[in-house]
CSV table of C-alpha atoms in Angstrom, one decimal:
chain,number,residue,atom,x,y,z
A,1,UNK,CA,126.6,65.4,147.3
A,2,UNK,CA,123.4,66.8,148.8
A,3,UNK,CA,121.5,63.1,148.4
A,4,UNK,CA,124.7,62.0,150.5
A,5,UNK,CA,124.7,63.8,152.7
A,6,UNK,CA,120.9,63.8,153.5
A,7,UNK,CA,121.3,59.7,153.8
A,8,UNK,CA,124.0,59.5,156.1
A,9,UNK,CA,121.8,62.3,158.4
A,10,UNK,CA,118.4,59.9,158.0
A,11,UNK,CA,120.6,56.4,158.9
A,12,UNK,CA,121.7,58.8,161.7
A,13,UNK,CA,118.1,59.5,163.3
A,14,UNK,CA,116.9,55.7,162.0
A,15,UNK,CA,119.9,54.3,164.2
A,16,UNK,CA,118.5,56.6,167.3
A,17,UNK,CA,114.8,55.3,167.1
A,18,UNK,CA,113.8,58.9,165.7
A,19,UNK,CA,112.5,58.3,162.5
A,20,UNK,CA,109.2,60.6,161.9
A,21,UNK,CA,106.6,58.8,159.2
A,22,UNK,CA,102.9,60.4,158.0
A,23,UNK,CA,99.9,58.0,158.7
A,24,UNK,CA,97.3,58.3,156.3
A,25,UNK,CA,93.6,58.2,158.2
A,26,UNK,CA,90.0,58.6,157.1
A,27,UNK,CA,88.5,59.7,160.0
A,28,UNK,CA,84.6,58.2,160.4
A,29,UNK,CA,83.9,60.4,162.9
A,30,UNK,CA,85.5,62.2,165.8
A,31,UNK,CA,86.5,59.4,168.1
A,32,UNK,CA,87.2,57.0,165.1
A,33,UNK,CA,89.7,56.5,162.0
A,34,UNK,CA,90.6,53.9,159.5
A,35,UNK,CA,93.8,53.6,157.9
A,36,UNK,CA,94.8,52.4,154.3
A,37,UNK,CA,94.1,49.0,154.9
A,38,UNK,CA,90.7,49.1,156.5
A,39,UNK,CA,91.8,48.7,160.0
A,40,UNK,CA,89.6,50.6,162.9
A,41,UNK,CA,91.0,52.5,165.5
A,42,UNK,CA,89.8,54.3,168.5
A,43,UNK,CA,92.2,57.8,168.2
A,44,UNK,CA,93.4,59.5,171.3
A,45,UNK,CA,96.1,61.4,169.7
A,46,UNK,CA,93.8,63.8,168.0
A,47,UNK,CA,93.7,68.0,169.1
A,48,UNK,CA,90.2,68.1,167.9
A,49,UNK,CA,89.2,68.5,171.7
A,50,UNK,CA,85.5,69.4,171.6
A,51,UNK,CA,84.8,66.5,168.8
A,52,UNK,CA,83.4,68.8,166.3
A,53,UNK,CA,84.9,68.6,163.3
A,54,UNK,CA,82.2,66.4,162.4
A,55,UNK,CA,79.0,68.8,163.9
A,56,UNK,CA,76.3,68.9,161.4
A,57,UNK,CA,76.0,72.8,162.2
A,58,UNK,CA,80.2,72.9,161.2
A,59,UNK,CA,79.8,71.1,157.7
A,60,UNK,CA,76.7,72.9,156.8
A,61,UNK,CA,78.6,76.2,157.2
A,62,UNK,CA,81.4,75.1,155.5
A,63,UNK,CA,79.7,73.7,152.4
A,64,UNK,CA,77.7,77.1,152.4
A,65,UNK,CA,80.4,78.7,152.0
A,66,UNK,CA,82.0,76.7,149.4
A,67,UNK,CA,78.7,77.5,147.3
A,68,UNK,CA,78.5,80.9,147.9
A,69,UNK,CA,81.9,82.0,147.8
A,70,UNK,CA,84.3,79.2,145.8
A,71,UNK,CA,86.4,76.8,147.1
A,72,UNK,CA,89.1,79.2,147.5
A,73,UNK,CA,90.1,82.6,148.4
A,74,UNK,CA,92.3,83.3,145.4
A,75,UNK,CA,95.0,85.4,147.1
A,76,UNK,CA,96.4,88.0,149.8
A,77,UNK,CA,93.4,89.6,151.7
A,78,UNK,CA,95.5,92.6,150.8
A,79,UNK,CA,95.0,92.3,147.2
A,80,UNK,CA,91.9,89.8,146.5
A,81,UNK,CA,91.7,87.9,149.1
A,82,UNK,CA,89.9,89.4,151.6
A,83,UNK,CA,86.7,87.4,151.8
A,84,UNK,CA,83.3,88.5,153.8
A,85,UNK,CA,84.1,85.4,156.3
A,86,UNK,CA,87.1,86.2,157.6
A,87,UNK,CA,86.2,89.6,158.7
A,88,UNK,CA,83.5,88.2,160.3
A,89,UNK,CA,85.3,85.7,162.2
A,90,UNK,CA,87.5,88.0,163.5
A,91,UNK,CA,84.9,90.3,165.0
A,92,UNK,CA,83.6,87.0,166.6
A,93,UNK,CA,87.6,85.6,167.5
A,94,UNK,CA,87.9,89.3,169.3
A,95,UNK,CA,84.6,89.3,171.4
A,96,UNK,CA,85.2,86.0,172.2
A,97,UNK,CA,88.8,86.6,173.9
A,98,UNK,CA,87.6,90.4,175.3
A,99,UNK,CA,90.1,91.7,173.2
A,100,UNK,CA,89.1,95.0,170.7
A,101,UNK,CA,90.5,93.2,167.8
A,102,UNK,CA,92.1,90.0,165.6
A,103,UNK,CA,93.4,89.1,162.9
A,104,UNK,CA,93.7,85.5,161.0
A,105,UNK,CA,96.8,83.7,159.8
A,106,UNK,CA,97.3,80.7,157.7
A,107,UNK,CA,98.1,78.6,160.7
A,108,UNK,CA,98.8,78.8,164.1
A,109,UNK,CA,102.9,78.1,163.5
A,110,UNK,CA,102.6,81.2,161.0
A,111,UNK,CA,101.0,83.4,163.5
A,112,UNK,CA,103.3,82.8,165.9
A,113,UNK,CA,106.1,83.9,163.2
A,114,UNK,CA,104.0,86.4,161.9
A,115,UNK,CA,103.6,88.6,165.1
A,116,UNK,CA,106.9,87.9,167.1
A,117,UNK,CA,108.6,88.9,163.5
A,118,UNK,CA,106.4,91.5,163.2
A,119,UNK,CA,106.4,93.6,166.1
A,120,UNK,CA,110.1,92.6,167.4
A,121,UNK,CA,112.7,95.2,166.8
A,122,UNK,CA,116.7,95.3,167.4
A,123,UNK,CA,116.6,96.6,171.0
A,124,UNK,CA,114.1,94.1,172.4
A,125,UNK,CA,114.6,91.3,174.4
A,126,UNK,CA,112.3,88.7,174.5
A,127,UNK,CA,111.7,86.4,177.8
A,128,UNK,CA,110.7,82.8,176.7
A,129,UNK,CA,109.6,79.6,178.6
A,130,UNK,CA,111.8,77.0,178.1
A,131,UNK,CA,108.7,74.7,176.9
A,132,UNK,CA,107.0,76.6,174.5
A,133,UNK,CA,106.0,75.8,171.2
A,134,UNK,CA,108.4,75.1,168.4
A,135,UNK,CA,106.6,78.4,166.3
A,136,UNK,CA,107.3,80.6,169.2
A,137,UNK,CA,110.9,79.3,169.9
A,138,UNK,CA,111.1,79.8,165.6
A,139,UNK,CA,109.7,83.6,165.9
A,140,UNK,CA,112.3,84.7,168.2
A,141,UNK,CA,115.1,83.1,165.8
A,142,UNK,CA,113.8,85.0,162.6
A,143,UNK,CA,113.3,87.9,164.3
A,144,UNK,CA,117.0,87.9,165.5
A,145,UNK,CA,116.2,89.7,168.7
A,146,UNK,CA,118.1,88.4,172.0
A,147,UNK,CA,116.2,85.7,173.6
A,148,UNK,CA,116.1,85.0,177.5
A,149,UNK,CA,114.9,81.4,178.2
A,150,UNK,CA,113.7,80.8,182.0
A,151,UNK,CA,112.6,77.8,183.5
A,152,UNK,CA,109.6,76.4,183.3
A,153,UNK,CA,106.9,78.0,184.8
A,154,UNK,CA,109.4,79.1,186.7
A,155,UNK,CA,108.3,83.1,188.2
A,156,UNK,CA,111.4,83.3,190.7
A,157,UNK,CA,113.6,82.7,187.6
A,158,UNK,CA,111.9,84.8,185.0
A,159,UNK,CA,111.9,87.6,188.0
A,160,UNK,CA,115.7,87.6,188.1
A,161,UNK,CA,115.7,87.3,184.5
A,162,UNK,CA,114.1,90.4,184.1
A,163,UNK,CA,115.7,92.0,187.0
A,164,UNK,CA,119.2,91.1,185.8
A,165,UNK,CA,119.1,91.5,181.6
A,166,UNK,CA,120.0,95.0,180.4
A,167,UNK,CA,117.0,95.7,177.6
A,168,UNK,CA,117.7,98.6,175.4
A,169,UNK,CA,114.0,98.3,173.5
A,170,UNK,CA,110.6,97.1,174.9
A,171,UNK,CA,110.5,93.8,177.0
A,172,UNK,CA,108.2,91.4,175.8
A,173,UNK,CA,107.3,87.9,177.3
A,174,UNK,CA,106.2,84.8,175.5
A,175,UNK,CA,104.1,81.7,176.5
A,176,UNK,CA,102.4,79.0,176.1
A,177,UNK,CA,98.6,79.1,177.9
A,178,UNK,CA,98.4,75.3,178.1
A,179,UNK,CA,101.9,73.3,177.4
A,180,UNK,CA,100.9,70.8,174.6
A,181,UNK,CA,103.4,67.8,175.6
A,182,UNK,CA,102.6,68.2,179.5
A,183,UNK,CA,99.1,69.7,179.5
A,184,UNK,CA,99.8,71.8,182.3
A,185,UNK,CA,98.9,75.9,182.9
A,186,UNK,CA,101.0,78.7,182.7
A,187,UNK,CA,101.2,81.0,186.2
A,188,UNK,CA,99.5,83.5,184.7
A,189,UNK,CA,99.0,85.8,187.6
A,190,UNK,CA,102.3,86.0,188.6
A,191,UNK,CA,103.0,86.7,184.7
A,192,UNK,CA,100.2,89.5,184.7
A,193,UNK,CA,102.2,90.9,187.8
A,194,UNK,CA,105.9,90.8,186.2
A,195,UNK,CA,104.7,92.2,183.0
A,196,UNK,CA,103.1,95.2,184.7
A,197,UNK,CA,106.1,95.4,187.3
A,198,UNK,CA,108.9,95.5,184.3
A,199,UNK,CA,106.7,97.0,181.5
A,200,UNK,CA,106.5,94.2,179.7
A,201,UNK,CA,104.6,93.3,176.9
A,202,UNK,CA,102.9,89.7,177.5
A,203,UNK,CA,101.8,87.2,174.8
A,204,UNK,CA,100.1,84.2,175.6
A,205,UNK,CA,100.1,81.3,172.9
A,206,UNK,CA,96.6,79.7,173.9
A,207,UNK,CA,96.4,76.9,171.1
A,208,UNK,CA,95.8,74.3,173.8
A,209,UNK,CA,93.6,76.7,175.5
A,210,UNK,CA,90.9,77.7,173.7
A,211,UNK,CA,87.9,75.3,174.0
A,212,UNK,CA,89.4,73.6,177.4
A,213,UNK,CA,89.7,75.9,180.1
A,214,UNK,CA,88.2,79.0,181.2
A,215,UNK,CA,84.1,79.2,182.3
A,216,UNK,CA,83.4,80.0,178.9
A,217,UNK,CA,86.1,78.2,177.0
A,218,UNK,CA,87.8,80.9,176.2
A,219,UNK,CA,91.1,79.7,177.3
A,220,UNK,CA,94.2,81.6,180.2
A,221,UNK,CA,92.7,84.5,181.2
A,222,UNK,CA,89.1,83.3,181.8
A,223,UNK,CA,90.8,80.1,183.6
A,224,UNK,CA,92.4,82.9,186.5
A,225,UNK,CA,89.9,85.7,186.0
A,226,UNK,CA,92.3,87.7,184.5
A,227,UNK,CA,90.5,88.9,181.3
A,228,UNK,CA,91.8,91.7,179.3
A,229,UNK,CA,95.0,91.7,181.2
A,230,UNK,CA,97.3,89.5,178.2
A,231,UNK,CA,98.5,92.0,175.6
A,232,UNK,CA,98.3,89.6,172.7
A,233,UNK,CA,96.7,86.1,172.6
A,234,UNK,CA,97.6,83.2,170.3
A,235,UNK,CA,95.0,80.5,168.8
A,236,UNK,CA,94.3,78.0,166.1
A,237,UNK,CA,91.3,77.5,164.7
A,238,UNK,CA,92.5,74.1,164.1
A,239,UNK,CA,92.2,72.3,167.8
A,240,UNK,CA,88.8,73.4,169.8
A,241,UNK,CA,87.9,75.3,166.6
A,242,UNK,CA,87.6,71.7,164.3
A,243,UNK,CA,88.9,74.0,161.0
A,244,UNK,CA,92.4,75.3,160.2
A,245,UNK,CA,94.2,78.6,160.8
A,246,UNK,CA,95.5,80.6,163.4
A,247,UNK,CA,95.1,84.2,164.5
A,248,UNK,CA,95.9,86.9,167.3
A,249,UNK,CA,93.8,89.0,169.2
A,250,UNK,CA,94.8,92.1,170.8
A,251,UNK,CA,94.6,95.9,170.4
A,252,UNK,CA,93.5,97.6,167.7
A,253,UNK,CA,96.7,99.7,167.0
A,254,UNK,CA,98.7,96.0,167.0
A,255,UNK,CA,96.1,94.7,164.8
A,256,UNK,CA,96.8,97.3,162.2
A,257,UNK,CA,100.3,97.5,162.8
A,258,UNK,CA,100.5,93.6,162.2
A,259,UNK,CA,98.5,94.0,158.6
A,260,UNK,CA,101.2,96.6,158.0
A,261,UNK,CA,104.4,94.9,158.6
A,262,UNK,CA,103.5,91.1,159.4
A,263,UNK,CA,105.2,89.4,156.0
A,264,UNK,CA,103.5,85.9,156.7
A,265,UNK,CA,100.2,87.7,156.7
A,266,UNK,CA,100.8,90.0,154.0
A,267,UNK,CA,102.7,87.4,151.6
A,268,UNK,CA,100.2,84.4,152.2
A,269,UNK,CA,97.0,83.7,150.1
A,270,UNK,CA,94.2,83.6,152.3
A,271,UNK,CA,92.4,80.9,153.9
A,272,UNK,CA,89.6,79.5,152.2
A,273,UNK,CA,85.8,80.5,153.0
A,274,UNK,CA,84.8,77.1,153.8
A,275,UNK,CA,88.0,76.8,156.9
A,276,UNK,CA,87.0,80.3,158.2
A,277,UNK,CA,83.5,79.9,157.7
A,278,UNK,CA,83.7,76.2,159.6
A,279,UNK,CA,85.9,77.6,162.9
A,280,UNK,CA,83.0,80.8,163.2
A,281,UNK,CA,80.2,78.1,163.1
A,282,UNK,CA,82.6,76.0,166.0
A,283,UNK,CA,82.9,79.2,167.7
A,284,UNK,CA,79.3,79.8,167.4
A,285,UNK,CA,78.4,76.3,169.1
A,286,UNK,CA,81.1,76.9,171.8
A,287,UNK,CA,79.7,80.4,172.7
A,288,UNK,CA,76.2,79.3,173.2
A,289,UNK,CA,76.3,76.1,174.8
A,290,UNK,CA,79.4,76.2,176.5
A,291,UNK,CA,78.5,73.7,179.4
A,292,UNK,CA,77.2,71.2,176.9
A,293,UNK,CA,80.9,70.5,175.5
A,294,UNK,CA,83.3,71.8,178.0
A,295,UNK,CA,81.9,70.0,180.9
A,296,UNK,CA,81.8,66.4,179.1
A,297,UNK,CA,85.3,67.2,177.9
A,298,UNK,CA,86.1,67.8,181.7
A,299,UNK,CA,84.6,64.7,182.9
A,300,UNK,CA,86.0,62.8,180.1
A,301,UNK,CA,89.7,64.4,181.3
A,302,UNK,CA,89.2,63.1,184.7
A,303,UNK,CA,88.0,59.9,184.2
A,304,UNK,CA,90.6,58.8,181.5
A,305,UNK,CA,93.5,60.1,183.8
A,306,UNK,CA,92.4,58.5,186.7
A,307,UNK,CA,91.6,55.1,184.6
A,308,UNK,CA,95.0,55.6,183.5
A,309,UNK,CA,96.8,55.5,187.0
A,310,UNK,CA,94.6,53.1,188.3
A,311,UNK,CA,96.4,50.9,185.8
A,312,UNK,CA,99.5,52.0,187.1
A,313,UNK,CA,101.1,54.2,184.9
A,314,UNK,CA,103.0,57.0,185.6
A,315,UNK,CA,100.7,60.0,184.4
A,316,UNK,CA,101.4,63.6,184.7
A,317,UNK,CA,98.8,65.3,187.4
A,318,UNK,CA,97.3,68.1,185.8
A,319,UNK,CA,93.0,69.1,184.3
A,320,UNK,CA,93.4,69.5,180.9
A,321,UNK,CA,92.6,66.7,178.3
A,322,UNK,CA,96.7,66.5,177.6
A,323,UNK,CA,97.4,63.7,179.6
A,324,UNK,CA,101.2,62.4,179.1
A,325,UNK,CA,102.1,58.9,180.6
A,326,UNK,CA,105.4,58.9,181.0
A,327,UNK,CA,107.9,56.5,179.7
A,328,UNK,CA,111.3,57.7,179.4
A,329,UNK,CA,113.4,55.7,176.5
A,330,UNK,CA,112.4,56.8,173.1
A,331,UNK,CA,112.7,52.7,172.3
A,332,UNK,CA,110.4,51.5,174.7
A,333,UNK,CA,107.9,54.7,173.7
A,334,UNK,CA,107.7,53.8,170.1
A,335,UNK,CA,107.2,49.9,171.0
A,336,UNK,CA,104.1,51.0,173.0
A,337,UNK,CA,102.6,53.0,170.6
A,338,UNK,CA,103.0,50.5,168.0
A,339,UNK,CA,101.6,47.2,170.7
A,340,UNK,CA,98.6,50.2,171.2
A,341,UNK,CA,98.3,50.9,167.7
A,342,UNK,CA,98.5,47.0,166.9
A,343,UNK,CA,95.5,46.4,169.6
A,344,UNK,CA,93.5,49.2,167.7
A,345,UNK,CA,94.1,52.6,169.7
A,346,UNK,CA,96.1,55.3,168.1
A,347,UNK,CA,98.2,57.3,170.8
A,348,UNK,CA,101.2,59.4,170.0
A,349,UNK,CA,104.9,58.6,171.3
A,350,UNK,CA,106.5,62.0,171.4
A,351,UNK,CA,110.3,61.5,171.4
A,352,UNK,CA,113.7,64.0,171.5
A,353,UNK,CA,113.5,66.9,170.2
A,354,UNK,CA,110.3,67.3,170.9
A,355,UNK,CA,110.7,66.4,175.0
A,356,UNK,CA,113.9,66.7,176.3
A,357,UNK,CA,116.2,62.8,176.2
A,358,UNK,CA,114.5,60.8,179.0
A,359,UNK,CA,111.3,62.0,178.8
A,360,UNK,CA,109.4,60.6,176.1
A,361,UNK,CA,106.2,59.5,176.4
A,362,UNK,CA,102.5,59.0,175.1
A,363,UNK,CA,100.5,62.1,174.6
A,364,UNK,CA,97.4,60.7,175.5
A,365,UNK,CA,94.5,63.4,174.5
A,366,UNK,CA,90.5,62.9,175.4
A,367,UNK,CA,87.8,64.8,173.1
A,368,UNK,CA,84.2,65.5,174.4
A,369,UNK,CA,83.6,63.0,171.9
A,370,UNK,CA,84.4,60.2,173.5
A,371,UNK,CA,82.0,57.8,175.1
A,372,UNK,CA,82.9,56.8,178.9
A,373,UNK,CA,82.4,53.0,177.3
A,374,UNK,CA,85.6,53.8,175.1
A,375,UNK,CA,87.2,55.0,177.4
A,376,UNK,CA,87.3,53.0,179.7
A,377,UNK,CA,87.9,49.8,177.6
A,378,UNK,CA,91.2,52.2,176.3
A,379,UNK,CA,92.5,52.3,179.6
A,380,UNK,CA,92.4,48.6,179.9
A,381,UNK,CA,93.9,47.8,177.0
A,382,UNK,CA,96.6,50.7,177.5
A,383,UNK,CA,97.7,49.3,180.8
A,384,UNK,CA,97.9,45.2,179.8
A,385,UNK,CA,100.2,46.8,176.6
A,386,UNK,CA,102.2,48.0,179.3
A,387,UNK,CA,102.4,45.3,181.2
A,388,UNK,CA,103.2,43.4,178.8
A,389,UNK,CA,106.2,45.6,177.5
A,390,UNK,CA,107.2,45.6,180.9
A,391,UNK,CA,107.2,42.3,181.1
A,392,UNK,CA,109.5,41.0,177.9
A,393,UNK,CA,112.3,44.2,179.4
């Protein structure tokens, strides 16, 4: 009955061009990948946007670890798990976003879960942005509070919003910093004014953040000048940060309360030394040479975008290294990302339900690690695929 049922659901997204499948890669660097068979392929669909997953100061620290510590940390901090190197990391995670303290979580999905489950109560509303990320749009389902989508960056609509919806409990509003499918900013000023108008509690997912914007690459609130004025910040340590993990930073008395009564932190065998110890070395790098990576990833950002529409395709304005060149049909977004992938450049086709139905595209994504030379012998070859699509419609 089950395996039944499960076919007739898989035919059902095979028939609508929505089938997901995993691609095995062996990445030879950060810029490069083979697959399987041996092929080479120049990857532009990769997160890792300051190229230093393969830093020899990252490995080193990670392999130190390994030795001095063990390859894993055996279980809940809470019990035995609660290693030298992630207490260190979050003293460096909280200086580094001007917050007094932080706390790490498996992933970023699970801190999202963690703290919106954690510190929601029956009572609360929470105000959500109708783009944000699937972990933060699954933490306001678990935590069975009532949620209040508004538009999109919208600030007129989340104004009414919060003007209009009765709240029994504590307001709290929930975004993303950077929007990982369009790459564009939150309005955090205007947020920062709301939440202090309607004493609201603001948390700001900055995944996409973190290593990209902001003098200092610290994400949001450096990006306006606004730090210290977001309740609660999001991360991973597995974008920017070239490791895997996610954490909040934030008070001290949420911090505590979150080791308290946070179940996916309490319930969840803690990350190895060799992750946490790779994402502080990252952060290390990013701290004191900030220039050195963020301003190539910027120049990097520009010049693929503009490369991009000089090739005539329709790509999304915006400054971070999210660039999305829009396509529409899910069909026709697949059969470019394969023709790309075929020619030797990965690029993800995000379909339904990640974007809404008419708005897939190719998340295009630059790293700091990419030479100009690549990319501009990508764009080429991006915009004769196209061309070529377009002409055989």
């Amino acid at each position: 009955m089950l395996e039944t049922r499960l076919q007739e659901e898989l035919q059902q997204i095979r028939r609508q061009g929505l089938e997901r499948k995993i691609t095995d890669l062996h990445f030879l660097d950060p810029t490069q990948a083979l697959d399987r068979e041996g092929k080479k392929y120049l990857v532009l669909s990769s997160n890792n946007y300051l190229g230093l997953t393969h830093a020899q100061e990252v490995i080193a620290a990670s392999r130190q670890a390994a030795a001095s510590f063990g390859a894993g940390s055996t279980g809940s901090r809470l019990t035995t798990g609660g290693t030298f190197a992630a207490s260190d990391l979050e003293k460096r995670l909280a200086r580094f976003k001007h917050s007094e303290s932080a706390l790490v979580f498996n992933t970023g999905y699970m801190t999202n879960l963690g703290v919106l489950y954690g510190l929601l109560r029956a009572g609360d509303v929470v105000f959500s942005d109708e783009l944000n990320h699937a972990s933060i749009i699954d933490g306001c389902r678990i935590s069975r509070c009532k949620t209040v989508v508004y538009k999109h960056n919208d600030m007129a609509d989340l104004q009414r919003l919060l003007e209009s919806e009765p709240v029994a409990g504590q307001r709290f509003i929930v975004t993303d910093g950077v929007f990982s499918m369009d790459g564009d900013i939150a309005d955090l000023p205007t947020l920062v004014k709301l939440k202090e108008r309607f004493d609201a509690c603001l948390i700001v997912d900055d995944a996409h953040g973190v290593g990209v914007i902001g003098s200092d690459g610290s994400g949001t609130a450096a990006h306006y000048g606004l730090l210290g004025k977001i309740d609660l910040q999001i991360g991973t340590l597995s974008k920017a940060l070239a490791s895997e993990g996610g954490y909040v930073a934030g008070k001290k008395i949420i911090i505590d309360y979150l080791i308290n009564r946070s179940r996916p932190f309490i319930f969840s065998t803690a990350l190895s030394p060799a992750a946490l110890a790779a994402a502080d070395a990252t952060l290390q790098l990013l701290e004191t040479q900030p220039q050195k990576y963020l301003g190539v990833l910027w120049e990097n950002s520009g010049l693929l975008r503009r490369l991009l529409s000089e090739e005539g395709l329709q790509v999304i304005n915006g400054v971070t290294p999210i660039i999305p060149v829009m396509v529409g049909e899910a069909e026709l977004t697949m059969k470019f990302a394969a023709g790309l992938r075929e020619a030797g450049i990965l690029v993800a086709g995000i379909r339904p339900p990640t974007v809404p139905q008419g708005e897939s595209r190719l998340r295009v994504t630059v790293t700091a690690a990419h030479s100009e030379s690549q990319l501009r012998q990508a764009a080429k070859v991006i915009g004769s695929v196209w061309r070529g699509l377009q002409g055989r419609c």
